[in-house]
mmCIF file of C-alpha atoms in Angstrom:
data_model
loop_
_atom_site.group_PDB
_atom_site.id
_atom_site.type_symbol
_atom_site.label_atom_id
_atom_site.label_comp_id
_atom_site.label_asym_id
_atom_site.label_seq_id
_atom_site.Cartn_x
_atom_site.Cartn_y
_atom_site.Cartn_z
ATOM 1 C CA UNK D 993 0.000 0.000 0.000
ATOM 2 C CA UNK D 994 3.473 2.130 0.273
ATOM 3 C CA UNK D 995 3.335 2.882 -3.347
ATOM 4 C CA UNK D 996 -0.742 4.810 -3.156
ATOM 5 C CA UNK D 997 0.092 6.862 0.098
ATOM 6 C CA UNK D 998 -0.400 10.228 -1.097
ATOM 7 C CA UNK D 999 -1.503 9.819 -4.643
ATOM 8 C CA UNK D 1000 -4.250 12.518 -5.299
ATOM 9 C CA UNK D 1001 -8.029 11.597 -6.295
ATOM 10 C CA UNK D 1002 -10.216 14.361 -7.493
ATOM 11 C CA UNK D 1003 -13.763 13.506 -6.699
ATOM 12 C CA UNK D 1004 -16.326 15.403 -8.778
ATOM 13 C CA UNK D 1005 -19.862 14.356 -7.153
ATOM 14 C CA UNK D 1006 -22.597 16.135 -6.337
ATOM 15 C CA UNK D 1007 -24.155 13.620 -3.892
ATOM 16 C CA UNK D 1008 -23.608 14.361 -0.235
ATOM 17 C CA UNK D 1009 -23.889 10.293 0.420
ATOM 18 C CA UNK D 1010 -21.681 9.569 -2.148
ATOM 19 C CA UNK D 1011 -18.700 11.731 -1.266
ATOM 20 C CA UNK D 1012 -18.294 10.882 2.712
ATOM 21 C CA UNK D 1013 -18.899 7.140 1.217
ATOM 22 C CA UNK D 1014 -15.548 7.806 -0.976
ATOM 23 C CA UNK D 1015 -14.021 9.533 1.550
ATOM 24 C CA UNK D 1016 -14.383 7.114 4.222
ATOM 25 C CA UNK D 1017 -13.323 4.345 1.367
ATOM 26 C CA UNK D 1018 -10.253 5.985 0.400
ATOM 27 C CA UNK D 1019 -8.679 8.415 2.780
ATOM 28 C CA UNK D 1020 -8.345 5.524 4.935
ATOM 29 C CA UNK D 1021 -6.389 3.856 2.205
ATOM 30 C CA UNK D 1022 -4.120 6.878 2.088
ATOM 31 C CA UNK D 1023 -5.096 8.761 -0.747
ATOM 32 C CA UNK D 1024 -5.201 12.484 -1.052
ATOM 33 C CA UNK D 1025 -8.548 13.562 -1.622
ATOM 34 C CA UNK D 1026 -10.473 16.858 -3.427
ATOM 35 C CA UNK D 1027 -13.424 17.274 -4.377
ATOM 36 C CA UNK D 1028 -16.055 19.428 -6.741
ATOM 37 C CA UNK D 1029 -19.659 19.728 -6.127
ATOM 38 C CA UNK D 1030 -20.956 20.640 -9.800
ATOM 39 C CA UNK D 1031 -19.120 20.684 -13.424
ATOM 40 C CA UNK D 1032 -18.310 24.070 -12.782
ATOM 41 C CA UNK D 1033 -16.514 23.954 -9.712
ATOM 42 C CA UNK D 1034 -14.681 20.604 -11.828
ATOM 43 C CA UNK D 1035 -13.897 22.816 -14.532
ATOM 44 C CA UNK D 1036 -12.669 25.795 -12.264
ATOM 45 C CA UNK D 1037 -9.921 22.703 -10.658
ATOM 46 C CA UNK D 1038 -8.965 21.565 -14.378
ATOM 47 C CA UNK D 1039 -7.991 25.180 -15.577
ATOM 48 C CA UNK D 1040 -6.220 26.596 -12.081
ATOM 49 C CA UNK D 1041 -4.260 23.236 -10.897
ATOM 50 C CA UNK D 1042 -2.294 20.802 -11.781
ATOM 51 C CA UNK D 1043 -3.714 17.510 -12.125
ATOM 52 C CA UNK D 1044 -4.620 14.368 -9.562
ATOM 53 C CA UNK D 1045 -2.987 11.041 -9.908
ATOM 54 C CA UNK D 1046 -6.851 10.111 -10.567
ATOM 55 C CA UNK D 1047 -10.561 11.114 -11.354
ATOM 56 C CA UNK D 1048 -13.744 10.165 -10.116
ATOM 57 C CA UNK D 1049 -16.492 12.119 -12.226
ATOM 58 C CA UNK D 1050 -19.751 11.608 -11.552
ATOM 59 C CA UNK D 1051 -22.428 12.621 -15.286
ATOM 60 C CA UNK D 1052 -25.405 13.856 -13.339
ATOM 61 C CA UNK D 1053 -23.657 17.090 -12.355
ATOM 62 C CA UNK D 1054 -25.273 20.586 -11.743
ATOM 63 C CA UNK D 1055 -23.976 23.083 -14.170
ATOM 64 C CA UNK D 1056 -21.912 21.092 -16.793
ATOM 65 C CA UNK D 1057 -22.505 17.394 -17.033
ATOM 66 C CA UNK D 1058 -19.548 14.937 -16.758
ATOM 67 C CA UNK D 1059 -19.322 14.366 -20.073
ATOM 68 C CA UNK D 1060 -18.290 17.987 -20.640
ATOM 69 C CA UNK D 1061 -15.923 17.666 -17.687
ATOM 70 C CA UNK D 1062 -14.358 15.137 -19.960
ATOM 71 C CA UNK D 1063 -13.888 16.699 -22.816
ATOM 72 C CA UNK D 1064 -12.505 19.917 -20.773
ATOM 73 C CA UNK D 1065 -10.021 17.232 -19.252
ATOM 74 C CA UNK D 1066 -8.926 15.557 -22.781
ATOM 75 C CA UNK D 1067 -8.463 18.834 -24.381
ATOM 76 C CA UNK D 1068 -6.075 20.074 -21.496
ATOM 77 C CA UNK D 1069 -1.963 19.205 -21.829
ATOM 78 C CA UNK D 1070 -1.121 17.264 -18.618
ATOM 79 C CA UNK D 1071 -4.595 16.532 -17.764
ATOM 80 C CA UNK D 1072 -5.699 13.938 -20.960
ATOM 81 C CA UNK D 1073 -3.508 11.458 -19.296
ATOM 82 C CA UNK D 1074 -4.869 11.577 -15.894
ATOM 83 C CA UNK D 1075 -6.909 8.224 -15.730
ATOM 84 C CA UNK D 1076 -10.329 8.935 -15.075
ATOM 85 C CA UNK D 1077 -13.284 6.671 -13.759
ATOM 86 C CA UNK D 1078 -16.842 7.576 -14.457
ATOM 87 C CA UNK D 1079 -18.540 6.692 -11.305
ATOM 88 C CA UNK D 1080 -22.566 7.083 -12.289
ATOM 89 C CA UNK D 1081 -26.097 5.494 -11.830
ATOM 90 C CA UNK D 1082 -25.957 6.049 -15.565
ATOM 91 C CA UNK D 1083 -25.975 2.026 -16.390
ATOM 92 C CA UNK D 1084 -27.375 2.027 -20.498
ATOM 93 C CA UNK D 1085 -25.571 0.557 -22.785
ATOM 94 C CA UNK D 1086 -25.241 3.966 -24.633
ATOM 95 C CA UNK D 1087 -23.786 5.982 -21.620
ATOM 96 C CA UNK D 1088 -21.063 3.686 -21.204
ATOM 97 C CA UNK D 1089 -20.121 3.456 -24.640
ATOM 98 C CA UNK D 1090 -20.381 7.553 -24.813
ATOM 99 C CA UNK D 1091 -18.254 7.390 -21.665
ATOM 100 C CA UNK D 1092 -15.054 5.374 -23.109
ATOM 101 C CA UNK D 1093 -15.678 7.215 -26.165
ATOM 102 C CA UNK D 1094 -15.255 10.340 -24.850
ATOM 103 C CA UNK D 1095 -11.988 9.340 -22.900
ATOM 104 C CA UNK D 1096 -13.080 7.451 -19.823
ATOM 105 C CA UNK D 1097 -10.109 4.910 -18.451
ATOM 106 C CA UNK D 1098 -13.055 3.085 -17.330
ATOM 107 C CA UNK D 1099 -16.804 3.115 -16.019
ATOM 108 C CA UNK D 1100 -18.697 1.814 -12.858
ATOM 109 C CA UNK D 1101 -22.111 2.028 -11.941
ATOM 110 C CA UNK D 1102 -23.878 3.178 -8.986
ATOM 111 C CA UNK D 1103 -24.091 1.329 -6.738
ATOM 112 C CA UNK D 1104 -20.804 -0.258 -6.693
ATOM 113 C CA UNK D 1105 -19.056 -3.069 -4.830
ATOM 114 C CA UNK D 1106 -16.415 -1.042 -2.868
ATOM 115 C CA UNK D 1107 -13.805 -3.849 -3.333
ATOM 116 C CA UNK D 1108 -13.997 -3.684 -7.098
ATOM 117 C CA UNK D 1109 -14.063 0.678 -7.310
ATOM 118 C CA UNK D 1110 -10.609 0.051 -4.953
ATOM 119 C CA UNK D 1111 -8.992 -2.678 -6.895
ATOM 120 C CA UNK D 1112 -9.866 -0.790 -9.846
ATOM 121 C CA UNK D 1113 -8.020 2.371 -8.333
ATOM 122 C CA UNK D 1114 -5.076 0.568 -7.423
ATOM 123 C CA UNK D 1115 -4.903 -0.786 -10.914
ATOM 124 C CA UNK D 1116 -4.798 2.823 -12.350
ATOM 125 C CA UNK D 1117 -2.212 4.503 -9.904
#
């Protein structure tokens, strides 16, 4: 577990639940965490810092949806290669293809088996 301590996670969720779920999940693993409420808050991170080891981006976002998170990530030097997990009750067939497509490392729905959202984490970092 030496080799997460520290690595950064930027959580962009707008559910209350969800976040102290993922920060009781992974703080206590020793990640780093931030977080954005709403696409714009995500966006306002993206353009001002430098990036996380890791994203968590939720679709359903107030503002600007996840899927133009994305695409503000992708487009940004030093950002397009931060791994990013969509983390969504979004669960067609349609929204996970969009979700790869528009650069997703990969995609889990909501609700998730904690074990699996970690191991797929530690695969990433």
């Amino acid at each position: 577990m030496d080799n997460i301590t520290g690595k950064t996670i930027l959580i962009v969720e707008d559910d209350e639940d969800v976040c102290s779920l993922l920060q009781h999940l992974l703080s206590g693993k020793g990640f780093s965490l931030s977080f954005a409420k709403d696409g714009q808050a995500a966006t306002d991170v993206i353009t001002s810092g430098s990036p996380p080891d890791l994203i968590l981006l939720d679709i359903m976002l107030p503002i600007m949806d996840g899927f133009e998170v994305l695409a503000k990530i992708q487009s940004l030097e030093g950002w397009s290669d931060t791994p990013v997990i969509m983390l969504t009750a979004q669960d067609t067939a349609d929204d996970i293809k969009r979700g790869f497509r528009a650069g997703a490392t990969d995609y889990i729905v909501k609700p998730f088996p904690h074990d699996e959202l970690i191991e797929k984490i530690m695969s990433l970092l």
